[in-house]
GROMACS .gro file of C-alpha atoms in nm:
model
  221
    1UNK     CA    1  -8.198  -6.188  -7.589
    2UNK     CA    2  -7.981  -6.327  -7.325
    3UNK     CA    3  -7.647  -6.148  -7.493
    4UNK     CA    4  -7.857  -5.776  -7.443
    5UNK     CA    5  -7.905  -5.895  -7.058
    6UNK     CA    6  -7.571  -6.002  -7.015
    7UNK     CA    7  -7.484  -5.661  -7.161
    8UNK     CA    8  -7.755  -5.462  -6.955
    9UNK     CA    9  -7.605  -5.650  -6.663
   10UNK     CA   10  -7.258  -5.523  -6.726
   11UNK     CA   11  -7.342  -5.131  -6.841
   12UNK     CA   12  -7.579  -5.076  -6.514
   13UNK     CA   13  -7.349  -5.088  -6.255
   14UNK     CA   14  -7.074  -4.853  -6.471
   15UNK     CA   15  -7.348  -4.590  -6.511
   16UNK     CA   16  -7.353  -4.587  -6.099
   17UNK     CA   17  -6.999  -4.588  -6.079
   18UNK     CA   18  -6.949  -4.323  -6.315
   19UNK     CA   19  -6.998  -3.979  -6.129
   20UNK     CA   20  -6.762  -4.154  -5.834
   21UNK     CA   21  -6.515  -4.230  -6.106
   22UNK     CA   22  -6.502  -3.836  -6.225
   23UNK     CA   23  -6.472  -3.723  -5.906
   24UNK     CA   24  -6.161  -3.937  -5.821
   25UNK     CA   25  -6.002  -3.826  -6.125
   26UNK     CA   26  -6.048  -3.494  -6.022
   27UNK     CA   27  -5.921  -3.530  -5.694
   28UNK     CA   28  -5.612  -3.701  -5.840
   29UNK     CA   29  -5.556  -3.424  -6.042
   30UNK     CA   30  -5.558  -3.201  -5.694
   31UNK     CA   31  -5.364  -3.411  -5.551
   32UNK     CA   32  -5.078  -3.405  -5.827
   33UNK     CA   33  -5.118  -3.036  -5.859
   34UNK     CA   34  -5.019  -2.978  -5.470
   35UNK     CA   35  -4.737  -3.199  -5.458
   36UNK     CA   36  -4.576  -3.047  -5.787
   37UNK     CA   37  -4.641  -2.732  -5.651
   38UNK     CA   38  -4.858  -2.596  -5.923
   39UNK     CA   39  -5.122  -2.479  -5.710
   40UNK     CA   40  -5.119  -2.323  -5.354
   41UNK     CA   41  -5.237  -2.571  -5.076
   42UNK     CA   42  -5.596  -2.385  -4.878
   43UNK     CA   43  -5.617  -2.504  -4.505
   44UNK     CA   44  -5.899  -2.413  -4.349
   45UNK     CA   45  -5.913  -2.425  -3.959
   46UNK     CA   46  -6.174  -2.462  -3.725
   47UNK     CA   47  -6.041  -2.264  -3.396
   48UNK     CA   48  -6.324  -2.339  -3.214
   49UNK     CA   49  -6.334  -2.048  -2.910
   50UNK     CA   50  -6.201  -1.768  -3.146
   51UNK     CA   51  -6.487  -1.518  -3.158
   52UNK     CA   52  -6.413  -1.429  -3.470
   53UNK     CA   53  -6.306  -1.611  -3.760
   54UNK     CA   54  -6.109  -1.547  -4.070
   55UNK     CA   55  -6.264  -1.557  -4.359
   56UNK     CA   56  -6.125  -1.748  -4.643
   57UNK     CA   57  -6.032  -1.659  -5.009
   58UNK     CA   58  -6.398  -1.844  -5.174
   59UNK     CA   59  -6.579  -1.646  -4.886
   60UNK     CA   60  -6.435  -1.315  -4.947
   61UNK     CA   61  -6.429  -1.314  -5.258
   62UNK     CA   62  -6.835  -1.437  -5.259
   63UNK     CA   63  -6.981  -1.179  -4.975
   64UNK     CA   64  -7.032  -0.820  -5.118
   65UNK     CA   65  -6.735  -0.558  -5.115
   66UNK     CA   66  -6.831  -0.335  -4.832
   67UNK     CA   67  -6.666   0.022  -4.810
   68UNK     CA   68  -6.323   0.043  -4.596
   69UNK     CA   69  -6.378   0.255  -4.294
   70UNK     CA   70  -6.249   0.575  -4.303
   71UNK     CA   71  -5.936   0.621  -4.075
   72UNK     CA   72  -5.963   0.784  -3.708
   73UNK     CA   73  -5.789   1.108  -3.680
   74UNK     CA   74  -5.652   1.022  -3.412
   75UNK     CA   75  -5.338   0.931  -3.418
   76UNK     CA   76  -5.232   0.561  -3.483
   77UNK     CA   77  -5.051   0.392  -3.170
   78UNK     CA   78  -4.708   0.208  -3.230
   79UNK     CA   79  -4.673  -0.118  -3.161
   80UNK     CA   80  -4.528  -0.164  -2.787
   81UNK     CA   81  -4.188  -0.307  -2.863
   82UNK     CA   82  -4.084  -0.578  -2.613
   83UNK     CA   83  -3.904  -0.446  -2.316
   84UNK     CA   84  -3.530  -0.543  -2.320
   85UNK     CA   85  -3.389  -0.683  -1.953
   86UNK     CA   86  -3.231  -0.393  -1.765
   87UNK     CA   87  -2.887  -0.389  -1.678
   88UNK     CA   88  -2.800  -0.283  -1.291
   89UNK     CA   89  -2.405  -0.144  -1.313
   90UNK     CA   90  -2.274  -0.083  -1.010
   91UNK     CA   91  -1.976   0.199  -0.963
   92UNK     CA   92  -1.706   0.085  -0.729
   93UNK     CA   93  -1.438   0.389  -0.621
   94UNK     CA   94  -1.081   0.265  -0.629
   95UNK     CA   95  -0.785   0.388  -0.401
   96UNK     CA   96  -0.543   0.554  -0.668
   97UNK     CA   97  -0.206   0.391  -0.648
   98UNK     CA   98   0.044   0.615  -0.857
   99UNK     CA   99   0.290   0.417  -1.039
  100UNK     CA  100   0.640   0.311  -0.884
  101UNK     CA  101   0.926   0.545  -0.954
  102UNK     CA  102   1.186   0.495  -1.205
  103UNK     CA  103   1.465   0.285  -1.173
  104UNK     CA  104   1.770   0.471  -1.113
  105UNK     CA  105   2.114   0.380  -1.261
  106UNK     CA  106   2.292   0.233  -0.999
  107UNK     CA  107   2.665   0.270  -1.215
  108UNK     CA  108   2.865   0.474  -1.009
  109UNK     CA  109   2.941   0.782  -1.193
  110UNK     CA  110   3.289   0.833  -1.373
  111UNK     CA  111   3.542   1.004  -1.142
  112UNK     CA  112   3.598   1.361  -1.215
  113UNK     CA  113   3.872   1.457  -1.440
  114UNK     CA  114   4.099   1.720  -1.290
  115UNK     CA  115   4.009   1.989  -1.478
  116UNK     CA  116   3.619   1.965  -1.345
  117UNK     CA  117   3.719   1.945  -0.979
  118UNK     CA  118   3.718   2.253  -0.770
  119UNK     CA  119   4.066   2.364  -0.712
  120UNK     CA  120   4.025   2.394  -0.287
  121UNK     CA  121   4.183   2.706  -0.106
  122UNK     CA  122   4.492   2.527   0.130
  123UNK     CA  123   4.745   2.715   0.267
  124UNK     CA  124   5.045   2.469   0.458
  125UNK     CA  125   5.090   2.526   0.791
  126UNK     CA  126   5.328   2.791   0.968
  127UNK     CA  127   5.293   2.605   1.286
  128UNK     CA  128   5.497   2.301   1.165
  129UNK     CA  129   5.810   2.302   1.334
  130UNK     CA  130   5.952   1.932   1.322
  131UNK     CA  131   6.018   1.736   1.023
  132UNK     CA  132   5.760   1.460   1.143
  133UNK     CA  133   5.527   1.695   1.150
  134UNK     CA  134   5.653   1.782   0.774
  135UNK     CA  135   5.657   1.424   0.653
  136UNK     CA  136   5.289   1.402   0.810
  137UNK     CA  137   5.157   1.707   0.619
  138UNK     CA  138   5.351   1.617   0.305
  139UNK     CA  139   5.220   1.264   0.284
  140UNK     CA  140   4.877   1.204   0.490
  141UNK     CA  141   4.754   1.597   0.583
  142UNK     CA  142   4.706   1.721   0.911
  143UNK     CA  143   4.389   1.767   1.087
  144UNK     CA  144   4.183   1.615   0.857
  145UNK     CA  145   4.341   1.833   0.558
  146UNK     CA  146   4.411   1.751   0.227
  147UNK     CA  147   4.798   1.621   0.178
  148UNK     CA  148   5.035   1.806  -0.033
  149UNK     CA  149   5.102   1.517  -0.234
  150UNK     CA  150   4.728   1.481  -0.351
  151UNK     CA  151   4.694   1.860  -0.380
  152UNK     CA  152   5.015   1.851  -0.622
  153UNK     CA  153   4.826   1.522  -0.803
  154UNK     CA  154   4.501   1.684  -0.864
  155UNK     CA  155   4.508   2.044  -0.923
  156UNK     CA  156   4.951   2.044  -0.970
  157UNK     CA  157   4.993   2.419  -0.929
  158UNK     CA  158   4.659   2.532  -0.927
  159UNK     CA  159   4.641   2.514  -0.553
  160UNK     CA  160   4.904   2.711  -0.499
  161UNK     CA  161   4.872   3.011  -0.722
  162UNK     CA  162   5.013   3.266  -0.491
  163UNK     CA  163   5.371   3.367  -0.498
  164UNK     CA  164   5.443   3.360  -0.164
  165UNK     CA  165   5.256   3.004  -0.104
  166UNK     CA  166   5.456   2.886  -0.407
  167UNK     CA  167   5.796   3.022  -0.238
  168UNK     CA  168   5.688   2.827   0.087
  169UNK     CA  169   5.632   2.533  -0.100
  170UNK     CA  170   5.951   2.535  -0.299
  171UNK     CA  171   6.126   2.539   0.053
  172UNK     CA  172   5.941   2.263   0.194
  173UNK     CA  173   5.990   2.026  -0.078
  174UNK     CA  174   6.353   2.059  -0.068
  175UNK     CA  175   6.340   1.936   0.304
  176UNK     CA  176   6.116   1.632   0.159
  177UNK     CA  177   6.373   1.550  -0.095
  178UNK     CA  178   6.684   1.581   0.124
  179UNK     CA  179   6.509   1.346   0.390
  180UNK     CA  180   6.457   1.073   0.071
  181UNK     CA  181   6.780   1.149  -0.031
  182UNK     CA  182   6.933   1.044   0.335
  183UNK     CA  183   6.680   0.733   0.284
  184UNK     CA  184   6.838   0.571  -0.008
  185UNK     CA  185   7.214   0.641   0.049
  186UNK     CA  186   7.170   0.432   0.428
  187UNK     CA  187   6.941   0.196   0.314
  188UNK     CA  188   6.654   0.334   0.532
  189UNK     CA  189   6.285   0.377   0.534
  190UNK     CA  190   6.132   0.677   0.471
  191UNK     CA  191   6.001   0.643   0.863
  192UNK     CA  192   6.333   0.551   0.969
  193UNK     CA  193   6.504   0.841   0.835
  194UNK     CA  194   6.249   1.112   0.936
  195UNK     CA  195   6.319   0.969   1.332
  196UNK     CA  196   6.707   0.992   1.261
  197UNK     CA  197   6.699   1.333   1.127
  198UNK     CA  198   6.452   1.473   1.370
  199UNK     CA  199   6.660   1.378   1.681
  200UNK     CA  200   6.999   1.528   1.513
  201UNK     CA  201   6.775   1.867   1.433
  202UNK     CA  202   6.606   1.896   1.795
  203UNK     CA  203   6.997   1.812   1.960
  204UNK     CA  204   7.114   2.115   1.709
  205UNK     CA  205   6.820   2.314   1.749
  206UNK     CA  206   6.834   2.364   1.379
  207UNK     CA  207   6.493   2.486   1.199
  208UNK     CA  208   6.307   2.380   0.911
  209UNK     CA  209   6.380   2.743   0.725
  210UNK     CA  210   6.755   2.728   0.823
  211UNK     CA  211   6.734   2.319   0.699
  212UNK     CA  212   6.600   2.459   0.363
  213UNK     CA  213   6.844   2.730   0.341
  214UNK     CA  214   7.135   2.459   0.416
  215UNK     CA  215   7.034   2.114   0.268
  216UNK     CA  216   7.381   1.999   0.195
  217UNK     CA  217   7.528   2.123   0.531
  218UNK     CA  218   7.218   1.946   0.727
  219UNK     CA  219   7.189   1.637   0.547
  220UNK     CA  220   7.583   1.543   0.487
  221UNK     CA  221   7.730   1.605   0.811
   0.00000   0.00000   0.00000
């Protein structure tokens, strides 16, 4: 009799305990399910002000389907995409500047050949009537003229095409010679001998054609 009490004593408060027991199991169960990801976590939230709350899955899917509302003919607004920040450009006008010029070779350009300079028109002069005046035009030009001797080295007888400026020059240059010549046998300058031979032509009264004419008479006596 006292073993069944004992044993009463010891069932009774496990029957109590029972439906508590079950439902911890169960909620263990839940609570391994969420973690493992085997079933979808509900959260239910109480807003508070919102006037009107969402309903969730178990009440949906308890109230009564009701019919969808037709839709409006009219016609359904876009949503109002957020305006993007405006951009202010500005135009500014620029003086135009146009670009520097070229540089220009600064080489000095090869000296004309001969043959591409223009053969001048030069005529000697009539009017010379001394032979310093000779020597002068022969050697350094007169009035600002070209000299015979660079006529003769540029253009040789291309200045002096004509026959009767060719005669004239074949006279003169034996008068150039002949005072050279006279030079070099008295040991003279050129200068020297022009003054020498000038003085004995002015005291003779001799002239440059008759000098040509009569070299050897003029310049050995």
């Amino acid at each position: 009799m006292q073993v069944l009490q004992s044993l009463l004593s010891v069932v009774t408060p496990l029957q109590v305990l029972a439906p508590h027991i079950s439902s911890l199991a169960t909620l263990a169960q839940q609570v391994a399910s969420y973690t493992s990801g085997q079933a979808p976590l509900q959260v239910t939230l109480n807003l508070g002000n919102v006037s009107q709350q969402q309903p969730t899955q178990e009440q949906t899917s308890s109230q009564p389907s009701q019919p969808s509302p037709q839709p409006s003919q009219q016609p359904s607004q876009q949503p109002q995409q957020p305006q993007q920040p405006s951009l202010t450009t500005t135009s500014i006008s620029l003086p135009f500047f146009p670009p520097p010029p070229p540089i220009q070779n600064l080489a000095p350009a090869p000296a004309p050949t001969p043959d591409q300079l223009p053969v001048p028109t030069y005529k000697m002069s009539r009017n010379t009537v001394t032979l310093d005046m000779l020597w002068r035009e022969w050697y350094h030009g007169l009035a600002g003229g070209p000299s015979v001797e660079e006529l003769e080295r540029l253009y040789h007888v291309e200045w002096r095409r004509e026959t009767k400026e060719r005669r004239f020059y074949n006279r003169r240059r034996i008068i150039i010679e002949g005072i050279k010549n006279y030079a070099a046998q008295h040991r003279l300058t050129n200068e020297a001998a022009v003054a020498l031979l000038e003085e004995k032509r002015s005291r003779q009264r001799e002239t440059l054609h008759w000098i040509a004419e009569n070299p050897s008479i003029f310049f050995n006596a």
